[in-house]
PDB file of C-alpha atoms in Angstrom:
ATOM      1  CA  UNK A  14     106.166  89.621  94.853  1.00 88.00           C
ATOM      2  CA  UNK A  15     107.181  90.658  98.307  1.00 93.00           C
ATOM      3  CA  UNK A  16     106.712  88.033 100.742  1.00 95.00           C
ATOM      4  CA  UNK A  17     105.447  88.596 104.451  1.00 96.00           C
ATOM      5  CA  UNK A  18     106.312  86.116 107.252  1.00 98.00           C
ATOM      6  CA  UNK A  19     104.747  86.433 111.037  1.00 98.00           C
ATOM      7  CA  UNK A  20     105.930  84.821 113.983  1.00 96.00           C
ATOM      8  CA  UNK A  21     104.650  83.128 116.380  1.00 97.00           C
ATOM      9  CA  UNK A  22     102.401  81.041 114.348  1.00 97.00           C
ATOM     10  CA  UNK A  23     100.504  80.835 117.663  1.00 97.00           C
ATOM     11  CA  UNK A  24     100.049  82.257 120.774  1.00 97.00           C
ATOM     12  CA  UNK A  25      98.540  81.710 124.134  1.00 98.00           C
ATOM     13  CA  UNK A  26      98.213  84.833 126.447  1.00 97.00           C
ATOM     14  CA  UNK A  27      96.760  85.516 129.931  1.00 97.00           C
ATOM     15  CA  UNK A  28      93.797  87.765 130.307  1.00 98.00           C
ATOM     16  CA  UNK A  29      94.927  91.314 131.042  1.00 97.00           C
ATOM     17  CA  UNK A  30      98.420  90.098 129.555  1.00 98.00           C
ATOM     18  CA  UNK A  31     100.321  91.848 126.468  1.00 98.00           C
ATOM     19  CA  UNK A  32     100.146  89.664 123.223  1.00 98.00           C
ATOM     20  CA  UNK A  33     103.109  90.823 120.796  1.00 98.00           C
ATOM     21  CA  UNK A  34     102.932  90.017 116.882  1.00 98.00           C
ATOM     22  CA  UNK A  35     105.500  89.995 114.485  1.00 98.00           C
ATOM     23  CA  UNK A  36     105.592  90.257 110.963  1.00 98.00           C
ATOM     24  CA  UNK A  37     108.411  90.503 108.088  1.00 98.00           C
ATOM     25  CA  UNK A  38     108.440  91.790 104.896  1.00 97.00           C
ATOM     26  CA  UNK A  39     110.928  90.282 101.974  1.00 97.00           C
ATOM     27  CA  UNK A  40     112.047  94.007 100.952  1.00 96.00           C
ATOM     28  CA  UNK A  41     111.210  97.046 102.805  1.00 97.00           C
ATOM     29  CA  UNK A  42     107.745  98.460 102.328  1.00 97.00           C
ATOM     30  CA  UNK A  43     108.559 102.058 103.582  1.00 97.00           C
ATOM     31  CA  UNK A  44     107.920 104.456 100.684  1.00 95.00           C
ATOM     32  CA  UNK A  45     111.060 107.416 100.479  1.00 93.00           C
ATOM     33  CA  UNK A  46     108.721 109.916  99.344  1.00 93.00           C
ATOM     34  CA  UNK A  47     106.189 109.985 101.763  1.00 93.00           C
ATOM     35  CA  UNK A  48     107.923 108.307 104.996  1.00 95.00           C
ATOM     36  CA  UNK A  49     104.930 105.799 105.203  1.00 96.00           C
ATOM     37  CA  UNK A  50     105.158 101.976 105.663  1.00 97.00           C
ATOM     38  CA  UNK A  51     102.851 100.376 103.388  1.00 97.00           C
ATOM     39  CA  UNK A  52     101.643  97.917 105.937  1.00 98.00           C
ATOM     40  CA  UNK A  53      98.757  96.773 107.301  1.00 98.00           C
ATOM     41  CA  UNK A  54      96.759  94.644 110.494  1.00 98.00           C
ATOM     42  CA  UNK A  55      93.763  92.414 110.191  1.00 98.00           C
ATOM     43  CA  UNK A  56      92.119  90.588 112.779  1.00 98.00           C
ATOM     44  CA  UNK A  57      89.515  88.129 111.824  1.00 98.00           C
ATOM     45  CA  UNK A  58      87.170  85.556 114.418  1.00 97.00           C
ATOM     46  CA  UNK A  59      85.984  82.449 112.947  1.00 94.00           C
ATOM     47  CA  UNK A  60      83.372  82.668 110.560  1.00 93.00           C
ATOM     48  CA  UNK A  61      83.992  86.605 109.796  1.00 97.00           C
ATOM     49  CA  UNK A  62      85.780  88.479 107.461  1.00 98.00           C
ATOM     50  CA  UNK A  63      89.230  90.104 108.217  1.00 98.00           C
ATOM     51  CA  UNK A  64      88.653  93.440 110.068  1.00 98.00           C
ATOM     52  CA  UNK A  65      91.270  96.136 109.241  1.00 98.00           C
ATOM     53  CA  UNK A  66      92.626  97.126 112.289  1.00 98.00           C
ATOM     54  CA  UNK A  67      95.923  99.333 111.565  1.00 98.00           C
ATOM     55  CA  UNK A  68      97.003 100.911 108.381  1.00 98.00           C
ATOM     56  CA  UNK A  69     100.246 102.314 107.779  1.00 98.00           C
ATOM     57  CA  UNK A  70     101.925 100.578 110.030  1.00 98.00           C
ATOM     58  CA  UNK A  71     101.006 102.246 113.065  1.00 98.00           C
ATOM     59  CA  UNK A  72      97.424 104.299 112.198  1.00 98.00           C
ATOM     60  CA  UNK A  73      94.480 102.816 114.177  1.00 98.00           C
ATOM     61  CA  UNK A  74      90.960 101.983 112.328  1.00 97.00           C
ATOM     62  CA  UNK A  75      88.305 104.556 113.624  1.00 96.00           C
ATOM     63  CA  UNK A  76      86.727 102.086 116.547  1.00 97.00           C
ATOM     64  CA  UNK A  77      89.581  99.928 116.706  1.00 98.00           C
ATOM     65  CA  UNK A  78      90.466  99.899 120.708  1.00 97.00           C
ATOM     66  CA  UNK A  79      93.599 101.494 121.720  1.00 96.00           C
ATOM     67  CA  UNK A  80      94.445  98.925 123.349  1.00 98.00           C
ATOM     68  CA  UNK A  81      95.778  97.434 119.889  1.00 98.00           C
ATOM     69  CA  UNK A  82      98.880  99.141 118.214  1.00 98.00           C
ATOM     70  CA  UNK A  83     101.513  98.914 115.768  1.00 98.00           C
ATOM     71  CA  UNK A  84     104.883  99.261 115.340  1.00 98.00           C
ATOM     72  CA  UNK A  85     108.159  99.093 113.069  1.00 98.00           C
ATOM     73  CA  UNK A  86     109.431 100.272 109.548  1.00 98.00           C
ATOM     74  CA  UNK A  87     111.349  99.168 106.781  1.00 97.00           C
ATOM     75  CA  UNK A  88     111.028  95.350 107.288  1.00 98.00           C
ATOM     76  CA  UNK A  89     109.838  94.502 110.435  1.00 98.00           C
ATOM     77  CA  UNK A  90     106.846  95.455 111.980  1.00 98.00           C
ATOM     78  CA  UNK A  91     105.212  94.105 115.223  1.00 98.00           C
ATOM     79  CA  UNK A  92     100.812  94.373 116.303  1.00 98.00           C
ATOM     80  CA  UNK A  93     100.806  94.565 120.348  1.00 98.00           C
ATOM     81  CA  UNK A  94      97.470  93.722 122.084  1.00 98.00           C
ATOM     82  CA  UNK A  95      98.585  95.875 125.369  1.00 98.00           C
ATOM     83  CA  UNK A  96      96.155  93.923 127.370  1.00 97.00           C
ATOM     84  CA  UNK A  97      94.373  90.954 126.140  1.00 98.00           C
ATOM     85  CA  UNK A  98      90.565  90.761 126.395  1.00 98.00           C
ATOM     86  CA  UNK A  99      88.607  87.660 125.517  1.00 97.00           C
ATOM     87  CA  UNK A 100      87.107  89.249 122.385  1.00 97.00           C
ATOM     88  CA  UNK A 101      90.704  89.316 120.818  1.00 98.00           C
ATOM     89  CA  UNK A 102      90.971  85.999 120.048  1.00 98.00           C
ATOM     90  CA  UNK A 103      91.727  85.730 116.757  1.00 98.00           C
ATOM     91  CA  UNK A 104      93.875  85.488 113.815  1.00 98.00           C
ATOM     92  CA  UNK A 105      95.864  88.671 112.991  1.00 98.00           C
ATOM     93  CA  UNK A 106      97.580  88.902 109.162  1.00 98.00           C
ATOM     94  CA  UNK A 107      99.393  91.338 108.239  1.00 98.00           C
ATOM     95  CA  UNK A 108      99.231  92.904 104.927  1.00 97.00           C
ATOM     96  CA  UNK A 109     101.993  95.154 102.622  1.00 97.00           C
ATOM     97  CA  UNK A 110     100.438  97.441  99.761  1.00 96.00           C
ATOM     98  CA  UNK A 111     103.510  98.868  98.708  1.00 94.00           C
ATOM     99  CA  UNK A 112     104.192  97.691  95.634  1.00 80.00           C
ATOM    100  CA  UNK A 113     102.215  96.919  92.548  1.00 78.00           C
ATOM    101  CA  UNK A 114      99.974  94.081  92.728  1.00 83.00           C
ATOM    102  CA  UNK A 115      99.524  91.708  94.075  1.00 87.00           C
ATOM    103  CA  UNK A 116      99.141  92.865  97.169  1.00 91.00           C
ATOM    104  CA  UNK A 117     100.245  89.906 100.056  1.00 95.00           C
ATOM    105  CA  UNK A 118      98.900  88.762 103.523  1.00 96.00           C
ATOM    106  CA  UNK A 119     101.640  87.103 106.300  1.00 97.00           C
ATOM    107  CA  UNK A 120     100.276  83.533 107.224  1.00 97.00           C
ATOM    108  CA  UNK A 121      98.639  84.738 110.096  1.00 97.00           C
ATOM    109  CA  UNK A 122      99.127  84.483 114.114  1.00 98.00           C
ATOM    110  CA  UNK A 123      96.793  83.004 115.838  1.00 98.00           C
ATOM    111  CA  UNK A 124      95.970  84.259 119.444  1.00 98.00           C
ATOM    112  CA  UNK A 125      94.369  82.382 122.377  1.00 98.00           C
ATOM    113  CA  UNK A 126      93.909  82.754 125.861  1.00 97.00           C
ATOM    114  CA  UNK A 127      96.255  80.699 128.036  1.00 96.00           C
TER     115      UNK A 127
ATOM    116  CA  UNK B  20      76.832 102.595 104.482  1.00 92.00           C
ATOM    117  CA  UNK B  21      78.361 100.223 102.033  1.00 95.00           C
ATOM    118  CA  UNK B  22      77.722  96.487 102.168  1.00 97.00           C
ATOM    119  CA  UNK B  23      79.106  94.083 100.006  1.00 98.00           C
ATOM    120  CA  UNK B  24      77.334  90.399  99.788  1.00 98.00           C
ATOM    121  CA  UNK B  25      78.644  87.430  97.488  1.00 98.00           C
ATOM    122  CA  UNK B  26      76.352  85.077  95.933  1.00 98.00           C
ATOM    123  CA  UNK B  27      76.982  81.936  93.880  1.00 96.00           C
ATOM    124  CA  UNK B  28      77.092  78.246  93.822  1.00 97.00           C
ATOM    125  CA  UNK B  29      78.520  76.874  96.687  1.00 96.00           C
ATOM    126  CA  UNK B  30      79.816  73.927  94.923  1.00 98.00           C
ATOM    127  CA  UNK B  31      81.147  73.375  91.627  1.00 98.00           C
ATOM    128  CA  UNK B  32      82.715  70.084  90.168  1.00 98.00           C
ATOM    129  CA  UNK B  33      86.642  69.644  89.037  1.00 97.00           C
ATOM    130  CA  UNK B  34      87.349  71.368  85.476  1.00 97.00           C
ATOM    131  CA  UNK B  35      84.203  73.645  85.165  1.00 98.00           C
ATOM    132  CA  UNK B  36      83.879  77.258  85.858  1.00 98.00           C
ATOM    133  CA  UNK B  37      83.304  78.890  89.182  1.00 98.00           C
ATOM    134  CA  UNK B  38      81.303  81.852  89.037  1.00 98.00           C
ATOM    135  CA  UNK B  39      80.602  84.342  91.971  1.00 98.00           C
ATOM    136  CA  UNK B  40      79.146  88.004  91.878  1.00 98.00           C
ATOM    137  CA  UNK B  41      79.322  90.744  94.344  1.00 98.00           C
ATOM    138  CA  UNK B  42      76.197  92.922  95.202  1.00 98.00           C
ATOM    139  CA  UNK B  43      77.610  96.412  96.499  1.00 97.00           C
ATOM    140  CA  UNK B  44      74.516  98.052  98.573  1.00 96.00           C
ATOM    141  CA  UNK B  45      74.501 101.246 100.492  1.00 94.00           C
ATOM    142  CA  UNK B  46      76.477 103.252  97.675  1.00 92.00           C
ATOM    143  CA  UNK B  47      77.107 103.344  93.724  1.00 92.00           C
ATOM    144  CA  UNK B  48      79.576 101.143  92.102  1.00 93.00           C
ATOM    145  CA  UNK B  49      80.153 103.716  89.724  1.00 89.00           C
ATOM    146  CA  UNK B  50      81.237 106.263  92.326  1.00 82.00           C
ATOM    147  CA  UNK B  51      84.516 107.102  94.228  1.00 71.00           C
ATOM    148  CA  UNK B  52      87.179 105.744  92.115  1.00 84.00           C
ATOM    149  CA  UNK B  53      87.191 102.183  94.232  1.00 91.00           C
ATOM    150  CA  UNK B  54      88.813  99.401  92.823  1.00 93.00           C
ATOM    151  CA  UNK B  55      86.447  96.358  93.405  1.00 95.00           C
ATOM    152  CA  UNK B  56      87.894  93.120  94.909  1.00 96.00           C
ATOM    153  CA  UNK B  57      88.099  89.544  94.679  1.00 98.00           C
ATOM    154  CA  UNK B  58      90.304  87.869  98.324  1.00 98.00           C
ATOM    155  CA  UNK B  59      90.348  84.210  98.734  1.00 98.00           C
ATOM    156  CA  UNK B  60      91.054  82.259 101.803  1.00 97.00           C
ATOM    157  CA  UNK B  61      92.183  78.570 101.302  1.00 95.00           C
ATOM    158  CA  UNK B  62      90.686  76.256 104.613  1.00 91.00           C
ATOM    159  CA  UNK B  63      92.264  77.206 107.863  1.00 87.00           C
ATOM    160  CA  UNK B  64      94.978  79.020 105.742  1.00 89.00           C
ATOM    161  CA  UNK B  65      95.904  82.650 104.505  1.00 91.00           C
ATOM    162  CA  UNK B  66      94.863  85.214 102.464  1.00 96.00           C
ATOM    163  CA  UNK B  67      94.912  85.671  98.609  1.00 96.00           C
ATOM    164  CA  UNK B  68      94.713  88.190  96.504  1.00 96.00           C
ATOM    165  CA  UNK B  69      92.774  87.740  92.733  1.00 97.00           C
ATOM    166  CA  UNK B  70      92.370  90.829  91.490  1.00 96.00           C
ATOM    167  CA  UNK B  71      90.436  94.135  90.986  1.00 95.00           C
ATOM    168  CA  UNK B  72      88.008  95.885  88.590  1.00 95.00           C
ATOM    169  CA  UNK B  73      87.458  99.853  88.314  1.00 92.00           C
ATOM    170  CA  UNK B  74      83.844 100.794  87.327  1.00 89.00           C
ATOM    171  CA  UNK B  75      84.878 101.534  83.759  1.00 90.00           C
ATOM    172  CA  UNK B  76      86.168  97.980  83.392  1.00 92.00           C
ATOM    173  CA  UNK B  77      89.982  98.282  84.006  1.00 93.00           C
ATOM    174  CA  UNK B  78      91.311  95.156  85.192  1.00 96.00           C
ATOM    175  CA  UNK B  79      94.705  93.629  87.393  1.00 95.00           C
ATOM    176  CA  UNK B  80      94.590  89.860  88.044  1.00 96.00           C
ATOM    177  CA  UNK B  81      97.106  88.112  90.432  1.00 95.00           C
ATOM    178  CA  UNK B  82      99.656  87.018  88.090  1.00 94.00           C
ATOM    179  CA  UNK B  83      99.632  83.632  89.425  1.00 94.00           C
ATOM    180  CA  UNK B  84      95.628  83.182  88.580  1.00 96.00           C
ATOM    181  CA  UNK B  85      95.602  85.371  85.242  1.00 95.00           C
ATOM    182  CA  UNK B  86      95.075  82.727  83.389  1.00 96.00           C
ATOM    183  CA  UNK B  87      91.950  81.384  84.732  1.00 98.00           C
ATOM    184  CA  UNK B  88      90.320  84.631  85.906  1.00 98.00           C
ATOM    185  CA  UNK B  89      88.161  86.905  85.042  1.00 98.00           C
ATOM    186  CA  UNK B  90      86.382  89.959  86.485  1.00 98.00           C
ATOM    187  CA  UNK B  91      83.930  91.887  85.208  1.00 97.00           C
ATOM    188  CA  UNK B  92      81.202  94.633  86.328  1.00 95.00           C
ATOM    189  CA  UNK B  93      77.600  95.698  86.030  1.00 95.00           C
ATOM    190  CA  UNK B  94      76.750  99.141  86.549  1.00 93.00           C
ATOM    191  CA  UNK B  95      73.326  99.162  86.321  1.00 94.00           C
ATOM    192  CA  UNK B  96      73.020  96.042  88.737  1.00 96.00           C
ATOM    193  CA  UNK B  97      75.946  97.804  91.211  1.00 96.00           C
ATOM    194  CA  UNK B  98      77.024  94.949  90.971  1.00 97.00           C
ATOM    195  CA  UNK B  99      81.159  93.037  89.824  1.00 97.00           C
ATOM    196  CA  UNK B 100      81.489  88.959  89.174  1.00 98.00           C
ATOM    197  CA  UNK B 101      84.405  86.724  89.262  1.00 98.00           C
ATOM    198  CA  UNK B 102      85.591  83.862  86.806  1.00 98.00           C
ATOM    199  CA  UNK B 103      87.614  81.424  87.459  1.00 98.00           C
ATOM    200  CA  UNK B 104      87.940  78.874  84.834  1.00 98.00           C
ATOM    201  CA  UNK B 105      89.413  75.160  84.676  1.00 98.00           C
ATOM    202  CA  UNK B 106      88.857  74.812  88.421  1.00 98.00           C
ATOM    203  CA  UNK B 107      90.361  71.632  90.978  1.00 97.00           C
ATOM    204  CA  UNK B 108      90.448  70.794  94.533  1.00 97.00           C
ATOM    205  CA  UNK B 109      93.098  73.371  95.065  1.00 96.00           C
ATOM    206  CA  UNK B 110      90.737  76.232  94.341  1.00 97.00           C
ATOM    207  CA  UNK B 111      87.893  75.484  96.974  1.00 98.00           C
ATOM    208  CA  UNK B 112      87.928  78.809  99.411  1.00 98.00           C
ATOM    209  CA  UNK B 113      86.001  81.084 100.916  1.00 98.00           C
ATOM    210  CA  UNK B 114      85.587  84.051  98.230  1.00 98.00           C
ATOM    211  CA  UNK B 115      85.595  87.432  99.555  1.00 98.00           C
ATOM    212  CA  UNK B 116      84.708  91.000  97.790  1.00 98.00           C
ATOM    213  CA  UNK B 117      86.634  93.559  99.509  1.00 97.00           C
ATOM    214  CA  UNK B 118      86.535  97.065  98.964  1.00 95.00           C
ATOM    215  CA  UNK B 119      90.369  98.766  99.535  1.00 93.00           C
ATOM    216  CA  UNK B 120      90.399 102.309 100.688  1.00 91.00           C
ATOM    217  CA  UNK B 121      90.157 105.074  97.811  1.00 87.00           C
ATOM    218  CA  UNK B 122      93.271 105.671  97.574  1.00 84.00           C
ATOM    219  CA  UNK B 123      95.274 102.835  98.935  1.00 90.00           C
ATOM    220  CA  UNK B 124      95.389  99.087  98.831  1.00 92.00           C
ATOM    221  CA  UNK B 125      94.254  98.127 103.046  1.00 96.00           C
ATOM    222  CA  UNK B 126      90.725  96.707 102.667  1.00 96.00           C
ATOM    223  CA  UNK B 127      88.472  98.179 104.577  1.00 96.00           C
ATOM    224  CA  UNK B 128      85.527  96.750 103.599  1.00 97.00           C
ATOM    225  CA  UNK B 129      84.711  92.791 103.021  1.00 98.00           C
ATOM    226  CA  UNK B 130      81.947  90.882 102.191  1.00 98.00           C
ATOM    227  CA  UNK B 131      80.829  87.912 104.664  1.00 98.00           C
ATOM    228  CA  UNK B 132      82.522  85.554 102.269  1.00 98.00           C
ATOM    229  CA  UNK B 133      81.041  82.112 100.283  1.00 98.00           C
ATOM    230  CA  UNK B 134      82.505  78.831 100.750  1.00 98.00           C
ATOM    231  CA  UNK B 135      83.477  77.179  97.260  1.00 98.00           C
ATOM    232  CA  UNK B 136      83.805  73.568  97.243  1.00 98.00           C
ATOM    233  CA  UNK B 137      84.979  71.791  94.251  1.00 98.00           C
ATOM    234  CA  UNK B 138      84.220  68.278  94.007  1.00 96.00           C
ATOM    235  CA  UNK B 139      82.524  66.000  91.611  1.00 95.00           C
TER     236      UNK B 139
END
């Protein structure tokens, strides 16, 4: 199974402040063929679901605000929240579908206002 | 547009057999070539991955729950149920259905998710 790692485990960010993400895949997760990274975001408030946020590494969710993007290929990949609002608090996984099942989630990164 | 909503016992004792089921609304089971979901999500901790089921039955369980799990669809109901057999503490969770994308595995639909508590 490929394993995904994120760092920080936790963060605290001002208001109006960039929040940066990482994550790290065990073997790369970009796909020869195509030139797409098989990864994906997540953000998910207590009590809710995970919301899919970015797909293929760097593709935004339709009404996902731009003020969330990704980055990276290969191996590492990083989520930046460009300027944090108070509805972003969260946790953000990351997710690779690149290989055959099962598919994997990082730990999660949990984001907070400082 | 599509909903999903899980239903089930919310508690189940040590050894028996959790059973949930997945009610897909807003669209046909039996339609777009989704593969149907089951996530879990241990307390406070990550995400897991059970397995899927294609409207005609086809199956993939996480290789480190194979053993215990089953999945398993009704058409007529629009609805798909998980097994999990044999269960102990370490399998309380919050049980999602997720619905990936049709043609690749981001999810980008989930269910509200049910708590599963196993105790005696």
């Amino acid at each position: 199974d490929i394993v995904m790692t994120q760092s920080p485990d936790s963060l605290a960010v001002s208001l109006g402040e960039r929040a940066t993400i990482n994550c790290k895949s065990s073997q790369s997760v970009l796909y020869s063929s195509n030139n797409k990274n098989y990864l994906a975001w997540y953000q998910q408030k207590p009590g809710q679901p995970p919301k899919l946020l970015i797909y293929w590494a760097s593709t935004r969710e339709s009404g996902v605000p731009d003020r969330f993007s990704g980055s990276g290929s290969g191996t590492d990949f990083t989520l930046t929240i460009s300027s944090l609002q108070a509805e972003d608090v969260a946790v953000y996984y990351c997710q690779q579908y690149y290989s055959t099942p099962p598919f994997t989630f990082g730990p999660g990164t949990k984001v907070d206002i400082k | 547009q599509v909903q999903l909503q899980e239903s089930g016992p919310g508690l189940v004792k040590p050894s028996q057999t959790l059973s949930l089921t997945c009610t897909v609304s807003g669209g046909s089971i039996s339609s777009g070539g989704y593969y149907w979901s089951w996530i879990r999500q241990h307390p406070g901790k990550g995400l897991e991955w059970i397995g899927y089921i294609y409207y005609s039955g086809s199956t993939y369980y996480n290789p480190s729950l194979k053993s215990r799990v089953t999945i398993s669809v009704d058409t007529s109901k629009n609805q798909f149920s998980l097994k999990l057999s044999s269960v102990t503490a370490a399998d309380t969770a919050v049980y999602y259905c997720a619905r990936p994308s049709l043609h690749y595995w981001y999810f980008d639909l989930w269910g509200r998710g049910t708590l599963v508590t196993v105790s005696s």
